[in-house]
mmCIF file of C-alpha atoms in Angstrom:
data_model
loop_
_atom_site.group_PDB
_atom_site.id
_atom_site.type_symbol
_atom_site.label_atom_id
_atom_site.label_comp_id
_atom_site.label_asym_id
_atom_site.label_seq_id
_atom_site.Cartn_x
_atom_site.Cartn_y
_atom_site.Cartn_z
ATOM 1 C CA MET A 15 -16.969 23.095 26.991
ATOM 2 C CA ILE A 16 -14.533 24.925 24.717
ATOM 3 C CA LYS A 17 -11.713 22.742 26.029
ATOM 4 C CA GLN A 18 -13.677 19.593 25.101
ATOM 5 C CA CYS A 19 -14.370 20.944 21.594
ATOM 6 C CA ILE A 20 -10.682 21.675 21.088
ATOM 7 C CA LEU A 21 -9.748 18.171 22.282
ATOM 8 C CA ILE A 22 -12.283 16.565 19.938
ATOM 9 C CA ALA A 23 -11.162 18.725 17.008
ATOM 10 C CA SER A 24 -7.523 17.823 17.722
ATOM 11 C CA ALA A 25 -8.334 14.122 17.805
ATOM 12 C CA LEU A 26 -10.223 14.396 14.525
ATOM 13 C CA MET A 27 -7.324 16.220 12.859
ATOM 14 C CA VAL A 28 -4.905 13.509 13.969
ATOM 15 C CA GLY A 29 -7.251 10.919 12.436
ATOM 16 C CA VAL A 30 -7.493 12.847 9.167
ATOM 17 C CA PHE A 31 -3.738 13.224 8.819
ATOM 18 C CA SER A 32 -2.944 9.679 9.884
ATOM 19 C CA SER A 33 -5.190 8.245 7.165
ATOM 20 C CA SER A 34 -2.847 9.385 4.422
ATOM 21 C CA LEU A 35 0.527 9.612 6.127
ATOM 22 C CA MET A 36 3.042 7.004 7.174
ATOM 23 C CA ALA A 37 2.127 4.839 10.153
ATOM 24 C CA HIS A 38 4.875 4.013 12.603
ATOM 25 C CA GLU A 39 3.316 1.360 14.785
ATOM 26 C CA GLY A 40 5.467 -0.927 16.865
ATOM 27 C CA HIS A 41 8.932 0.088 15.743
ATOM 28 C CA GLU A 42 11.482 2.895 15.946
ATOM 29 C CA HIS A 43 13.619 4.479 13.230
ATOM 30 C CA ASP A 44 17.216 5.576 13.475
ATOM 31 C CA SER A 45 17.154 7.210 10.041
ATOM 32 C CA VAL A 46 14.879 9.502 8.124
ATOM 33 C CA VAL A 47 11.785 7.777 6.673
ATOM 34 C CA ALA A 48 9.793 8.627 3.596
ATOM 35 C CA GLN A 49 6.735 10.831 4.061
ATOM 36 C CA LEU A 50 4.103 9.538 1.683
ATOM 37 C CA GLN A 51 0.695 10.889 0.745
ATOM 38 C CA VAL A 52 -1.983 8.964 -1.132
ATOM 39 C CA THR A 53 -4.750 10.811 -2.990
ATOM 40 C CA HIS A 54 -7.612 10.008 -5.376
ATOM 41 C CA ALA A 55 -7.828 6.354 -4.289
ATOM 42 C CA GLN A 56 -10.626 4.429 -5.965
ATOM 43 C CA VAL A 57 -11.507 0.815 -6.626
ATOM 44 C CA ARG A 58 -13.888 -0.182 -9.399
ATOM 45 C CA GLU A 59 -16.848 -2.378 -8.576
ATOM 46 C CA PHE A 60 -16.671 -5.872 -10.067
ATOM 47 C CA LEU A 61 -18.505 -6.107 -13.381
ATOM 48 C CA PRO A 62 -20.986 -8.995 -13.749
ATOM 49 C CA ALA A 63 -19.261 -12.365 -14.350
ATOM 50 C CA THR A 64 -15.750 -10.942 -13.813
ATOM 51 C CA LYS A 65 -13.202 -12.298 -11.367
ATOM 52 C CA ALA A 66 -10.991 -9.195 -11.187
ATOM 53 C CA SER A 67 -11.251 -5.441 -10.946
ATOM 54 C CA VAL A 68 -8.835 -2.554 -10.650
ATOM 55 C CA ALA A 69 -7.827 0.216 -8.233
ATOM 56 C CA TYR A 70 -6.107 3.524 -8.948
ATOM 57 C CA PHE A 71 -4.554 6.278 -6.825
ATOM 58 C CA SER A 72 -1.703 8.776 -6.743
ATOM 59 C CA ILE A 73 1.174 8.540 -4.287
ATOM 60 C CA LYS A 74 3.615 11.350 -3.571
ATOM 61 C CA ASN A 75 6.903 10.950 -1.712
ATOM 62 C CA HIS A 76 7.468 14.290 0.047
ATOM 63 C CA SER A 77 10.770 13.269 1.620
ATOM 64 C CA ASN A 78 14.428 13.151 0.638
ATOM 65 C CA VAL A 79 14.549 9.335 0.823
ATOM 66 C CA PRO A 80 13.114 6.767 -1.575
ATOM 67 C CA ALA A 81 10.389 4.315 -0.553
ATOM 68 C CA THR A 82 9.799 0.831 -1.965
ATOM 69 C CA LEU A 83 6.179 -0.329 -2.200
ATOM 70 C CA THR A 84 5.978 -4.108 -1.769
ATOM 71 C CA LYS A 85 2.323 -4.935 -1.143
ATOM 72 C CA ALA A 86 -1.207 -3.542 -0.987
ATOM 73 C CA THR A 87 -4.434 -4.710 0.635
ATOM 74 C CA ILE A 88 -8.016 -3.478 0.416
ATOM 75 C CA ASP A 89 -10.531 -4.460 3.069
ATOM 76 C CA GLY A 90 -12.990 -7.048 1.818
ATOM 77 C CA LEU A 91 -10.781 -8.285 -1.027
ATOM 78 C CA GLY A 92 -8.898 -11.562 -0.765
ATOM 79 C CA ARG A 93 -6.005 -10.619 -3.041
ATOM 80 C CA VAL A 94 -4.485 -7.375 -4.340
ATOM 81 C CA GLU A 95 -1.515 -7.270 -6.750
ATOM 82 C CA ILE A 96 0.609 -4.391 -8.020
ATOM 83 C CA HIS A 97 0.649 -4.416 -11.842
ATOM 84 C CA GLU A 98 2.014 -2.348 -14.703
ATOM 85 C CA HIS A 99 1.371 -2.105 -18.419
ATOM 86 C CA VAL A 100 4.432 -2.543 -20.632
ATOM 87 C CA HIS A 101 5.082 -2.530 -24.366
ATOM 88 C CA ALA A 102 6.576 -5.861 -25.467
ATOM 89 C CA ASP A 103 7.000 -7.033 -29.074
ATOM 90 C CA GLY A 104 4.761 -4.240 -30.326
ATOM 91 C CA MET A 105 1.954 -5.166 -27.943
ATOM 92 C CA MET A 106 0.680 -3.808 -24.656
ATOM 93 C CA LYS A 107 0.704 -6.362 -21.852
ATOM 94 C CA MET A 108 0.089 -6.346 -18.152
ATOM 95 C CA GLN A 109 2.515 -7.837 -15.635
ATOM 96 C CA LYS A 110 2.737 -8.213 -11.886
ATOM 97 C CA VAL A 111 5.298 -6.057 -10.070
ATOM 98 C CA GLU A 112 6.929 -7.433 -6.903
ATOM 99 C CA SER A 113 8.121 -4.011 -5.694
ATOM 100 C CA LEU A 114 8.017 -0.432 -6.894
ATOM 101 C CA LEU A 115 10.506 2.313 -6.050
ATOM 102 C CA ILE A 116 9.056 5.746 -5.333
ATOM 103 C CA LYS A 117 11.949 8.167 -5.530
ATOM 104 C CA ALA A 118 12.354 11.177 -3.257
ATOM 105 C CA HIS A 119 10.011 14.001 -4.256
ATOM 106 C CA GLN A 120 8.418 11.813 -6.944
ATOM 107 C CA GLN A 121 4.706 11.296 -7.590
ATOM 108 C CA LEU A 122 3.465 8.068 -9.152
ATOM 109 C CA ASP A 123 -0.002 7.898 -10.617
ATOM 110 C CA PHE A 124 -1.674 4.508 -10.649
ATOM 111 C CA LYS A 125 -3.916 4.901 -13.704
ATOM 112 C CA PRO A 126 -5.099 3.098 -16.863
ATOM 113 C CA GLY A 127 -2.190 2.101 -19.114
ATOM 114 C CA SER A 128 0.321 2.468 -16.279
ATOM 115 C CA TYR A 129 0.721 1.185 -12.734
ATOM 116 C CA HIS A 130 -2.479 -0.076 -11.097
ATOM 117 C CA LEU A 131 -3.718 -2.524 -8.490
ATOM 118 C CA MET A 132 -5.476 -5.666 -9.682
ATOM 119 C CA VAL A 133 -8.034 -6.815 -7.108
ATOM 120 C CA PHE A 134 -9.504 -10.299 -6.752
ATOM 121 C CA GLU A 135 -11.671 -12.495 -4.532
ATOM 122 C CA PRO A 136 -14.266 -10.101 -3.088
ATOM 123 C CA GLN A 137 -15.512 -11.383 0.245
ATOM 124 C CA GLU A 138 -18.718 -9.405 -0.342
ATOM 125 C CA PRO A 139 -19.895 -7.282 -3.281
ATOM 126 C CA LEU A 140 -18.302 -3.861 -3.669
ATOM 127 C CA LYS A 141 -21.046 -1.233 -3.751
ATOM 128 C CA VAL A 142 -20.635 2.103 -5.517
ATOM 129 C CA GLY A 143 -20.175 4.870 -2.959
ATOM 130 C CA GLN A 144 -18.588 2.668 -0.276
ATOM 131 C CA ASP A 145 -15.185 3.451 1.181
ATOM 132 C CA ARG A 146 -12.766 0.545 1.584
ATOM 133 C CA LYS A 147 -9.556 0.796 3.610
ATOM 134 C CA LEU A 148 -6.483 0.676 1.354
ATOM 135 C CA THR A 149 -3.192 -0.225 3.045
ATOM 136 C CA LEU A 150 0.138 0.154 1.248
ATOM 137 C CA TYR A 151 3.120 -1.757 2.683
ATOM 138 C CA PHE A 152 6.733 -0.676 2.264
ATOM 139 C CA GLU A 153 10.045 -2.517 2.352
ATOM 140 C CA ASP A 154 11.150 -0.714 5.528
ATOM 141 C CA GLY A 155 8.097 -1.989 7.446
ATOM 142 C CA ASN A 156 6.078 1.203 7.244
ATOM 143 C CA ARG A 157 2.506 1.399 6.005
ATOM 144 C CA VAL A 158 0.199 4.041 4.560
ATOM 145 C CA PHE A 159 -3.540 3.879 5.180
ATOM 146 C CA THR A 160 -6.281 5.657 3.241
ATOM 147 C CA ASN A 161 -9.804 5.032 1.974
ATOM 148 C CA ALA A 162 -10.521 3.966 -1.584
ATOM 149 C CA LYS A 163 -13.917 5.006 -2.912
ATOM 150 C CA VAL A 164 -15.826 2.253 -4.741
ATOM 151 C CA VAL A 165 -16.768 3.619 -8.176
ATOM 152 C CA SER A 166 -18.590 2.354 -11.252
ATOM 153 C CA LEU A 167 -16.909 1.701 -14.595
ATOM 154 C CA ALA A 168 -18.771 4.676 -16.096
ATOM 155 C CA SER A 169 -17.667 7.133 -13.393
ATOM 156 C CA GLN A 170 -14.106 5.793 -13.501
ATOM 157 C CA ALA A 171 -13.979 6.245 -17.282
ATOM 158 C CA GLU A 172 -15.359 9.776 -16.885
ATOM 159 C CA SER A 173 -12.718 10.724 -14.297
ATOM 160 C CA VAL A 174 -9.936 9.356 -16.558
ATOM 161 C CA LYS A 175 -11.316 11.366 -19.484
ATOM 162 C CA ALA A 176 -11.526 14.504 -17.325
ATOM 163 C CA SER A 177 -7.907 14.109 -16.173
ATOM 164 C CA LYS A 178 -6.749 13.749 -19.780
ATOM 165 C CA ASP A 179 -8.778 16.814 -20.802
ATOM 166 C CA HIS A 180 -6.987 18.798 -18.088
ATOM 167 C CA SER A 181 -3.514 17.350 -18.624
ATOM 168 C CA HIS A 182 -2.379 20.492 -20.457
ATOM 169 C CA HIS A 183 -2.711 22.623 -17.286
#
């Protein structure tokens, strides 16, 4: 009985760690690969009469090698694009990013006014409280999987405000 419990606990731990670490399915590596961790992933529910929404998360590269993010998908959404906000001619504008370098030992925060994922074409309504699988694809063929929590605009705004209030720590 104890042996079965240990086996089940081990399997669960592997599942927990694999949800936020690099997947290496179907190929081998001769060199060191980036070790990436995704945290605080969330996707905002679509507001009435809107065709797009947004997703945020933090990604940390724990390795000594850079990683290049090239694509993202979220289950149940037809299209996901990597975007950034930039200042151009005295104005803030949003633009699509084809790839994004995450340097060794760097953390990038996808947040309002910075990098973010634009999401489109929901195949079914996003419901607050749901988890949706977020997959990040990298230039070297690796992928990172995690869950993005579906949140409301109000709760997303509150979490952004809270992070700004604690930014001096």
